[in-house]
Amino acid sequence: MSSTATGNHTFSITTPIYYVNDVPHIGSAYTTIAADVITRFHRLQGIPALMITGTDEHGQKIQRTAEALGRSPQDHCDLIAGSFQDLWKLLNIQPDRFIRTTSPRHEAIVREFFDRVWQNGDIYMGQQQGWYCVSCEEFKEERDLLEGHRCSIHTNKEAEWRDEQNYFFRLSKYQGPLEALYQQQSDFIQPESRRNEVLSFVERGLQDFSISRVSVDWGFPVPVDPKHTIYVWFDALLAYITALLEPDDEPTLDNALSRWWPMNLHLIGKDILRFHAVYWPAMLMSAGVSIPRQVFGHGFLTKDGQKMGKTLGNTLDPVELTNRYGSDAVRYYFLKEIEFGRDGDFNETRFINILNADLANDLGNLLNRTLKMAQKYCDRRVPNVSAEDISIEDILKSKGLALGNQVIQAYQSLAFSRACDSILALVRASNKYVDEQAPWTLYKKGDQAAVERVLYSVLESVRLAAYLLSPIIPDISTAIYQQLGFSVDFNNRDTNALVPFTIHTDWGTLPANQLLGDPQPIFQRLEPPL
């Protein structure tokens, strides 16, 4: 992932456009937290960044869900879309655009895009026969179904047999161009395991896919045949483009694509990989629109080693979890404990133990006890020491000088767990350093210069750790920086202007003699629920 991959100095990222059949689940939160962290990382560098999320509000599943709950489809969409926006605020996620596919501006983009593909001869009428999973909003090949024609993803749902006239998109026409894309842009699909899945799927031969329904009213009518309704993917995927419109823009493709396109990164769950890595680029090719830089499909989440689901009664409510433990705790656990791209597990005991060990004990106690010593031994100020006064042999300086580049590379690779591990290694080394150097003993011996060198090294290492962790735990990082005497809020989108990236990723940035704040807990120890 590169901020300049599109040939300019901006960065744009999307989450999936989430389906509003129900309130957001922990998997939706996971993807969106990751997107927020990546966006914050770019903003921290002073790179203009745009994060898009939103809701996919059309289709048969929405229509049926709303009817079952005694609501109109629009009322249902309004309610559920609001719950997504509320959760993002609760998790301290800062999207720039929240697109809803029921927007009139979105319909204008869908109609124009449809017309481009139609004029290119890539849409035709055909007969669709097959097994259809309403939950996936997708026709399934018989070989992909379980016994009893149950969906392999929604295992408690039987697919429905459909035999109807639909409009189709000529996906088969783009077999060669897609294979060329995957070869020429080898990192278009990441991680490598997802790329291999797609290559295997495409090698089996691509089939044209249906883009309309006659049995669904809830959606946009097909421009050339209003008896048909545009199918969910040929509608929802275009939300990534509609969201690029500025508020005063006329809703045209040219306006939408003028600044931020092509997207640097589509961040998705692996269950919708095929639509983003095969269908979407083929659709864009047909419409004469350039291809996004990368699609990254992360893994699934389990709870206590089991797949989550209402039938098992083991769902994990992100609202309840965040209200109980706080946004930084949730953000940190899921990105630190799960290698991004692989499947990962949530266990509440492990969650509490990790957060207490890393944030309360290692980081929090280190800051607290070092500030107290600085209050006592250095008159509440950063020691009057410069980085040049500290030997390159000093373990914290040597680790700190290498850390910035290590963490930057980890963020760029979406290796959040590796970034956290590297940062926490410096924090743990700092705790050990304090114990070994024993500044209280040096003070009693009257070696004030040594005391100040030790405390500066530790305070500067805490500062560097807080800065590099700020995309993940912005509230805790803000508290640390403020206790170190900075007037900084890492939730401010213009933080780079106050703490320039090229300076604050270097070890030795903490200004000598800066007045320190009072030691305060940055993270309260967590207790298991009763």
Short mmCIF file of N, CA and C in Angstrom, two decimals, residues 261-387:
data_model
loop_
_atom_site.label_atom_id
_atom_site.label_comp_id
_atom_site.label_asym_id
_atom_site.label_seq_id
_atom_site.Cartn_x
_atom_site.Cartn_y
_atom_site.Cartn_z
N TRP A 261 -10.15 9.42 -7.49
CA TRP A 261 -10.11 8.14 -8.20
C TRP A 261 -8.83 8.05 -9.02
N PRO A 262 -8.24 6.84 -9.16
CA PRO A 262 -8.69 5.55 -8.62
C PRO A 262 -8.38 5.40 -7.14
N MET A 263 -9.23 4.65 -6.45
CA MET A 263 -9.03 4.42 -5.03
C MET A 263 -7.70 3.70 -4.80
N ASN A 264 -7.03 4.08 -3.72
CA ASN A 264 -5.81 3.35 -3.35
C ASN A 264 -6.12 1.97 -2.79
N LEU A 265 -7.22 1.87 -2.02
CA LEU A 265 -7.45 0.61 -1.31
C LEU A 265 -8.93 0.37 -1.05
N HIS A 266 -9.42 -0.78 -1.51
CA HIS A 266 -10.73 -1.29 -1.08
C HIS A 266 -10.45 -2.31 0.03
N LEU A 267 -10.92 -2.05 1.22
CA LEU A 267 -10.73 -2.95 2.36
C LEU A 267 -12.03 -3.71 2.58
N ILE A 268 -11.97 -5.05 2.53
CA ILE A 268 -13.19 -5.85 2.57
C ILE A 268 -12.95 -7.12 3.37
N GLY A 269 -14.05 -7.80 3.72
CA GLY A 269 -13.97 -9.15 4.26
C GLY A 269 -13.82 -10.14 3.11
N LYS A 270 -13.22 -11.27 3.40
CA LYS A 270 -12.92 -12.21 2.32
C LYS A 270 -14.17 -12.81 1.68
N ASP A 271 -15.32 -12.71 2.34
CA ASP A 271 -16.55 -13.29 1.78
C ASP A 271 -17.05 -12.53 0.56
N ILE A 272 -16.63 -11.27 0.37
CA ILE A 272 -17.08 -10.51 -0.81
C ILE A 272 -15.91 -10.22 -1.74
N LEU A 273 -14.88 -11.05 -1.66
CA LEU A 273 -13.69 -10.85 -2.47
C LEU A 273 -13.99 -10.94 -3.97
N ARG A 274 -14.76 -11.94 -4.37
CA ARG A 274 -15.02 -12.17 -5.79
C ARG A 274 -15.66 -10.95 -6.44
N PHE A 275 -16.59 -10.33 -5.74
CA PHE A 275 -17.30 -9.18 -6.31
C PHE A 275 -16.36 -8.00 -6.53
N HIS A 276 -15.40 -7.83 -5.61
CA HIS A 276 -14.50 -6.67 -5.69
C HIS A 276 -13.27 -6.93 -6.57
N ALA A 277 -12.84 -8.17 -6.65
CA ALA A 277 -11.61 -8.48 -7.37
C ALA A 277 -11.86 -9.02 -8.77
N VAL A 278 -13.11 -9.40 -9.08
CA VAL A 278 -13.43 -9.94 -10.41
C VAL A 278 -14.53 -9.09 -11.07
N TYR A 279 -15.71 -9.07 -10.46
CA TYR A 279 -16.83 -8.35 -11.07
C TYR A 279 -16.53 -6.86 -11.23
N TRP A 280 -16.06 -6.24 -10.16
CA TRP A 280 -15.88 -4.79 -10.13
C TRP A 280 -14.87 -4.30 -11.16
N PRO A 281 -13.66 -4.85 -11.23
CA PRO A 281 -12.74 -4.36 -12.26
C PRO A 281 -13.25 -4.60 -13.67
N ALA A 282 -13.97 -5.69 -13.91
CA ALA A 282 -14.52 -5.94 -15.24
C ALA A 282 -15.58 -4.89 -15.59
N MET A 283 -16.42 -4.56 -14.63
CA MET A 283 -17.42 -3.51 -14.85
C MET A 283 -16.75 -2.18 -15.17
N LEU A 284 -15.70 -1.85 -14.43
CA LEU A 284 -14.98 -0.60 -14.66
C LEU A 284 -14.33 -0.57 -16.04
N MET A 285 -13.74 -1.70 -16.42
CA MET A 285 -13.14 -1.79 -17.76
C MET A 285 -14.20 -1.51 -18.83
N SER A 286 -15.36 -2.09 -18.67
CA SER A 286 -16.43 -1.92 -19.66
C SER A 286 -16.86 -0.46 -19.77
N ALA A 287 -16.87 0.23 -18.63
CA ALA A 287 -17.32 1.63 -18.61
C ALA A 287 -16.18 2.61 -18.92
N GLY A 288 -14.98 2.09 -19.16
CA GLY A 288 -13.85 2.96 -19.47
C GLY A 288 -13.33 3.72 -18.27
N VAL A 289 -13.45 3.13 -17.07
CA VAL A 289 -12.99 3.76 -15.83
C VAL A 289 -11.76 3.01 -15.33
N SER A 290 -10.76 3.72 -14.84
CA SER A 290 -9.52 3.10 -14.38
C SER A 290 -9.77 2.22 -13.16
N ILE A 291 -8.84 1.30 -12.92
CA ILE A 291 -8.99 0.26 -11.90
C ILE A 291 -8.40 0.74 -10.57
N PRO A 292 -9.04 0.42 -9.44
CA PRO A 292 -8.45 0.75 -8.14
C PRO A 292 -7.06 0.12 -7.98
N ARG A 293 -6.29 0.68 -7.05
CA ARG A 293 -4.91 0.22 -6.86
C ARG A 293 -4.86 -1.14 -6.20
N GLN A 294 -5.70 -1.40 -5.20
CA GLN A 294 -5.59 -2.66 -4.46
C GLN A 294 -6.91 -3.01 -3.77
N VAL A 295 -7.15 -4.32 -3.70
CA VAL A 295 -8.25 -4.88 -2.91
C VAL A 295 -7.61 -5.78 -1.85
N PHE A 296 -7.94 -5.53 -0.60
CA PHE A 296 -7.38 -6.34 0.49
C PHE A 296 -8.54 -7.02 1.22
N GLY A 297 -8.51 -8.37 1.23
CA GLY A 297 -9.57 -9.14 1.88
C GLY A 297 -9.08 -9.73 3.19
N HIS A 298 -9.59 -9.23 4.29
CA HIS A 298 -9.16 -9.75 5.60
C HIS A 298 -9.97 -10.98 5.98
N GLY A 299 -9.59 -11.61 7.08
CA GLY A 299 -10.21 -12.85 7.49
C GLY A 299 -11.47 -12.67 8.32
N PHE A 300 -12.02 -13.79 8.77
CA PHE A 300 -13.22 -13.80 9.60
C PHE A 300 -12.85 -13.76 11.07
N LEU A 301 -13.82 -13.36 11.89
CA LEU A 301 -13.66 -13.37 13.34
C LEU A 301 -14.49 -14.49 13.95
N THR A 302 -13.92 -15.13 14.96
CA THR A 302 -14.65 -16.12 15.75
C THR A 302 -14.67 -15.66 17.21
N LYS A 303 -15.47 -16.33 18.00
CA LYS A 303 -15.54 -16.02 19.42
C LYS A 303 -15.33 -17.32 20.20
N ASP A 304 -14.31 -17.31 21.04
CA ASP A 304 -13.96 -18.50 21.83
C ASP A 304 -13.78 -19.72 20.94
N GLY A 305 -13.21 -19.48 19.75
CA GLY A 305 -12.90 -20.57 18.83
C GLY A 305 -14.06 -21.05 17.99
N GLN A 306 -15.24 -20.41 18.13
CA GLN A 306 -16.41 -20.84 17.36
C GLN A 306 -16.89 -19.73 16.44
N LYS A 307 -17.45 -20.12 15.30
CA LYS A 307 -18.06 -19.15 14.41
C LYS A 307 -19.21 -18.47 15.14
N MET A 308 -19.31 -17.17 15.02
CA MET A 308 -20.37 -16.43 15.70
C MET A 308 -21.69 -16.52 14.93
N GLY A 309 -22.77 -16.58 15.65
CA GLY A 309 -24.08 -16.61 15.02
C GLY A 309 -25.20 -16.58 16.03
N LYS A 310 -26.36 -16.08 15.60
CA LYS A 310 -27.50 -16.00 16.51
C LYS A 310 -27.98 -17.39 16.93
N THR A 311 -27.86 -18.37 16.03
CA THR A 311 -28.33 -19.71 16.37
C THR A 311 -27.49 -20.31 17.50
N LEU A 312 -26.19 -19.96 17.55
CA LEU A 312 -25.33 -20.45 18.63
C LEU A 312 -25.42 -19.57 19.88
N GLY A 313 -26.03 -18.39 19.73
CA GLY A 313 -26.15 -17.49 20.87
C GLY A 313 -24.83 -16.92 21.34
N ASN A 314 -23.85 -16.81 20.44
CA ASN A 314 -22.53 -16.33 20.84
C ASN A 314 -22.09 -15.10 20.05
N THR A 315 -23.05 -14.26 19.66
CA THR A 315 -22.68 -13.05 18.94
C THR A 315 -21.95 -12.09 19.88
N LEU A 316 -21.20 -11.19 19.28
CA LEU A 316 -20.44 -10.20 20.04
C LEU A 316 -20.93 -8.83 19.61
N ASP A 317 -21.62 -8.15 20.50
CA ASP A 317 -22.21 -6.85 20.20
C ASP A 317 -21.14 -5.77 20.31
N PRO A 318 -20.77 -5.12 19.21
CA PRO A 318 -19.71 -4.11 19.29
C PRO A 318 -20.10 -2.90 20.12
N VAL A 319 -21.38 -2.58 20.16
CA VAL A 319 -21.83 -1.44 20.98
C VAL A 319 -21.64 -1.76 22.46
N GLU A 320 -22.09 -2.92 22.88
CA GLU A 320 -21.94 -3.33 24.28
C GLU A 320 -20.47 -3.43 24.67
N LEU A 321 -19.67 -4.02 23.78
CA LEU A 321 -18.24 -4.18 24.07
C LEU A 321 -17.55 -2.83 24.23
N THR A 322 -17.86 -1.89 23.35
CA THR A 322 -17.22 -0.58 23.40
C THR A 322 -17.71 0.24 24.59
N ASN A 323 -18.99 0.16 24.87
CA ASN A 323 -19.51 0.87 26.05
C ASN A 323 -18.87 0.36 27.34
N ARG A 324 -18.56 -0.93 27.38
CA ARG A 324 -18.01 -1.52 28.60
C ARG A 324 -16.53 -1.20 28.76
N TYR A 325 -15.77 -1.26 27.66
CA TYR A 325 -14.31 -1.19 27.79
C TYR A 325 -13.68 0.04 27.13
N GLY A 326 -14.41 0.75 26.30
CA GLY A 326 -13.86 1.94 25.66
C GLY A 326 -13.36 1.68 24.25
N SER A 327 -13.34 2.74 23.43
CA SER A 327 -13.00 2.58 22.01
C SER A 327 -11.53 2.19 21.82
N ASP A 328 -10.61 2.80 22.57
CA ASP A 328 -9.20 2.46 22.38
C ASP A 328 -8.92 1.00 22.70
N ALA A 329 -9.60 0.48 23.71
CA ALA A 329 -9.40 -0.93 24.09
C ALA A 329 -9.82 -1.85 22.95
N VAL A 330 -10.98 -1.59 22.36
CA VAL A 330 -11.49 -2.42 21.28
C VAL A 330 -10.59 -2.30 20.05
N ARG A 331 -10.23 -1.09 19.70
CA ARG A 331 -9.37 -0.85 18.54
C ARG A 331 -8.04 -1.59 18.71
N TYR A 332 -7.44 -1.46 19.90
CA TYR A 332 -6.12 -2.05 20.13
C TYR A 332 -6.17 -3.57 20.06
N TYR A 333 -7.13 -4.18 20.74
CA TYR A 333 -7.16 -5.64 20.79
C TYR A 333 -7.27 -6.25 19.40
N PHE A 334 -8.22 -5.78 18.62
CA PHE A 334 -8.48 -6.43 17.33
C PHE A 334 -7.34 -6.22 16.33
N LEU A 335 -6.64 -5.11 16.42
CA LEU A 335 -5.54 -4.89 15.49
C LEU A 335 -4.21 -5.42 16.00
N LYS A 336 -4.05 -5.51 17.31
CA LYS A 336 -2.80 -6.02 17.86
C LYS A 336 -2.80 -7.55 17.93
N GLU A 337 -3.91 -8.13 18.28
CA GLU A 337 -3.95 -9.56 18.55
C GLU A 337 -4.26 -10.42 17.34
N ILE A 338 -4.72 -9.81 16.25
CA ILE A 338 -5.09 -10.58 15.06
C ILE A 338 -4.21 -10.12 13.91
N GLU A 339 -3.51 -11.04 13.29
CA GLU A 339 -2.72 -10.71 12.12
C GLU A 339 -3.67 -10.36 10.98
N PHE A 340 -3.62 -9.13 10.54
CA PHE A 340 -4.60 -8.65 9.58
C PHE A 340 -4.46 -9.40 8.26
N GLY A 341 -5.56 -9.97 7.83
CA GLY A 341 -5.57 -10.83 6.64
C GLY A 341 -5.91 -12.26 6.99
N ARG A 342 -5.60 -12.66 8.23
CA ARG A 342 -5.93 -14.01 8.68
C ARG A 342 -7.21 -13.99 9.53
N ASP A 343 -7.80 -15.17 9.73
CA ASP A 343 -8.91 -15.28 10.65
C ASP A 343 -8.41 -15.02 12.07
N GLY A 344 -9.30 -14.50 12.93
CA GLY A 344 -8.89 -14.19 14.29
C GLY A 344 -10.00 -14.49 15.28
N ASP A 345 -9.64 -14.59 16.54
CA ASP A 345 -10.58 -15.01 17.58
C ASP A 345 -10.67 -13.95 18.68
N PHE A 346 -11.88 -13.81 19.23
CA PHE A 346 -12.09 -12.97 20.40
C PHE A 346 -12.39 -13.85 21.60
N ASN A 347 -11.63 -13.60 22.65
CA ASN A 347 -11.87 -14.26 23.93
C ASN A 347 -11.79 -13.18 24.99
N GLU A 348 -12.84 -13.04 25.79
CA GLU A 348 -12.91 -11.89 26.70
C GLU A 348 -11.82 -11.93 27.76
N THR A 349 -11.48 -13.10 28.26
CA THR A 349 -10.41 -13.19 29.25
C THR A 349 -9.09 -12.73 28.65
N ARG A 350 -8.82 -13.20 27.44
CA ARG A 350 -7.58 -12.77 26.77
C ARG A 350 -7.62 -11.28 26.47
N PHE A 351 -8.76 -10.78 26.05
CA PHE A 351 -8.95 -9.35 25.79
C PHE A 351 -8.55 -8.53 27.01
N ILE A 352 -9.06 -8.89 28.16
CA ILE A 352 -8.77 -8.15 29.40
C ILE A 352 -7.30 -8.28 29.77
N ASN A 353 -6.76 -9.48 29.66
CA ASN A 353 -5.36 -9.70 30.04
C ASN A 353 -4.39 -8.92 29.15
N ILE A 354 -4.66 -8.92 27.86
CA ILE A 354 -3.79 -8.20 26.92
C ILE A 354 -3.81 -6.70 27.19
N LEU A 355 -4.99 -6.15 27.36
CA LEU A 355 -5.11 -4.71 27.57
C LEU A 355 -4.50 -4.28 28.90
N ASN A 356 -4.72 -5.07 29.93
CA ASN A 356 -4.12 -4.74 31.21
C ASN A 356 -2.59 -4.81 31.14
N ALA A 357 -2.09 -5.84 30.48
CA ALA A 357 -0.64 -6.01 30.40
C ALA A 357 0.01 -4.92 29.57
N ASP A 358 -0.54 -4.66 28.38
CA ASP A 358 0.12 -3.74 27.44
C ASP A 358 -0.13 -2.27 27.79
N LEU A 359 -1.39 -1.92 28.02
CA LEU A 359 -1.73 -0.51 28.15
C LEU A 359 -1.73 0.00 29.60
N ALA A 360 -2.25 -0.80 30.51
CA ALA A 360 -2.26 -0.36 31.91
C ALA A 360 -0.90 -0.56 32.57
N ASN A 361 -0.34 -1.77 32.45
CA ASN A 361 0.92 -2.08 33.15
C ASN A 361 2.14 -1.54 32.42
N ASP A 362 2.39 -2.02 31.21
CA ASP A 362 3.63 -1.67 30.53
C ASP A 362 3.70 -0.19 30.17
N LEU A 363 2.71 0.30 29.45
CA LEU A 363 2.76 1.69 28.97
C LEU A 363 2.32 2.67 30.05
N GLY A 364 1.19 2.40 30.67
CA GLY A 364 0.65 3.34 31.67
C GLY A 364 1.54 3.50 32.88
N ASN A 365 1.99 2.40 33.46
CA ASN A 365 2.84 2.48 34.64
C ASN A 365 4.20 3.10 34.32
N LEU A 366 4.72 2.83 33.13
CA LEU A 366 5.99 3.42 32.73
C LEU A 366 5.88 4.94 32.72
N LEU A 367 4.85 5.46 32.07
CA LEU A 367 4.67 6.91 32.02
C LEU A 367 4.48 7.48 33.42
N ASN A 368 3.64 6.84 34.21
CA ASN A 368 3.30 7.36 35.53
C ASN A 368 4.51 7.46 36.44
N ARG A 369 5.30 6.40 36.53
CA ARG A 369 6.42 6.44 37.46
C ARG A 369 7.55 7.33 36.96
N THR A 370 7.71 7.44 35.62
CA THR A 370 8.77 8.30 35.10
C THR A 370 8.41 9.77 35.30
N LEU A 371 7.13 10.12 35.09
CA LEU A 371 6.70 11.49 35.35
C LEU A 371 6.89 11.87 36.82
N LYS A 372 6.59 10.95 37.72
CA LYS A 372 6.76 11.24 39.14
C LYS A 372 8.23 11.49 39.48
N MET A 373 9.13 10.71 38.86
CA MET A 373 10.56 10.94 39.11
C MET A 373 11.01 12.27 38.51
N ALA A 374 10.45 12.62 37.33
CA ALA A 374 10.80 13.91 36.73
C ALA A 374 10.29 15.06 37.59
N GLN A 375 9.13 14.89 38.18
CA GLN A 375 8.63 15.90 39.11
C GLN A 375 9.59 16.09 40.28
N LYS A 376 10.05 14.98 40.81
CA LYS A 376 10.88 15.01 42.02
C LYS A 376 12.31 15.44 41.73
N TYR A 377 12.88 14.92 40.64
CA TYR A 377 14.30 15.13 40.38
C TYR A 377 14.61 16.25 39.38
N CYS A 378 13.60 16.67 38.61
CA CYS A 378 13.86 17.63 37.53
C CYS A 378 12.89 18.81 37.54
N ASP A 379 12.30 19.09 38.68
CA ASP A 379 11.44 20.26 38.85
C ASP A 379 10.27 20.27 37.86
N ARG A 380 9.66 19.10 37.63
CA ARG A 380 8.46 18.96 36.80
C ARG A 380 8.71 19.29 35.33
N ARG A 381 9.96 19.21 34.89
CA ARG A 381 10.27 19.54 33.51
C ARG A 381 10.99 18.38 32.83
N VAL A 382 10.92 18.40 31.49
CA VAL A 382 11.74 17.47 30.73
C VAL A 382 13.20 17.77 31.08
N PRO A 383 13.99 16.74 31.39
CA PRO A 383 15.39 16.99 31.72
C PRO A 383 16.10 17.83 30.68
N ASN A 384 17.03 18.66 31.13
CA ASN A 384 17.77 19.56 30.25
C ASN A 384 18.84 18.77 29.50
N VAL A 385 18.37 17.92 28.60
CA VAL A 385 19.24 17.00 27.87
C VAL A 385 18.82 17.03 26.41
N SER A 386 19.77 16.92 25.50
CA SER A 386 19.44 16.76 24.09
C SER A 386 19.78 15.33 23.68
N ALA A 387 19.24 14.92 22.55
CA ALA A 387 19.50 13.56 22.07
C ALA A 387 20.99 13.33 21.86
#
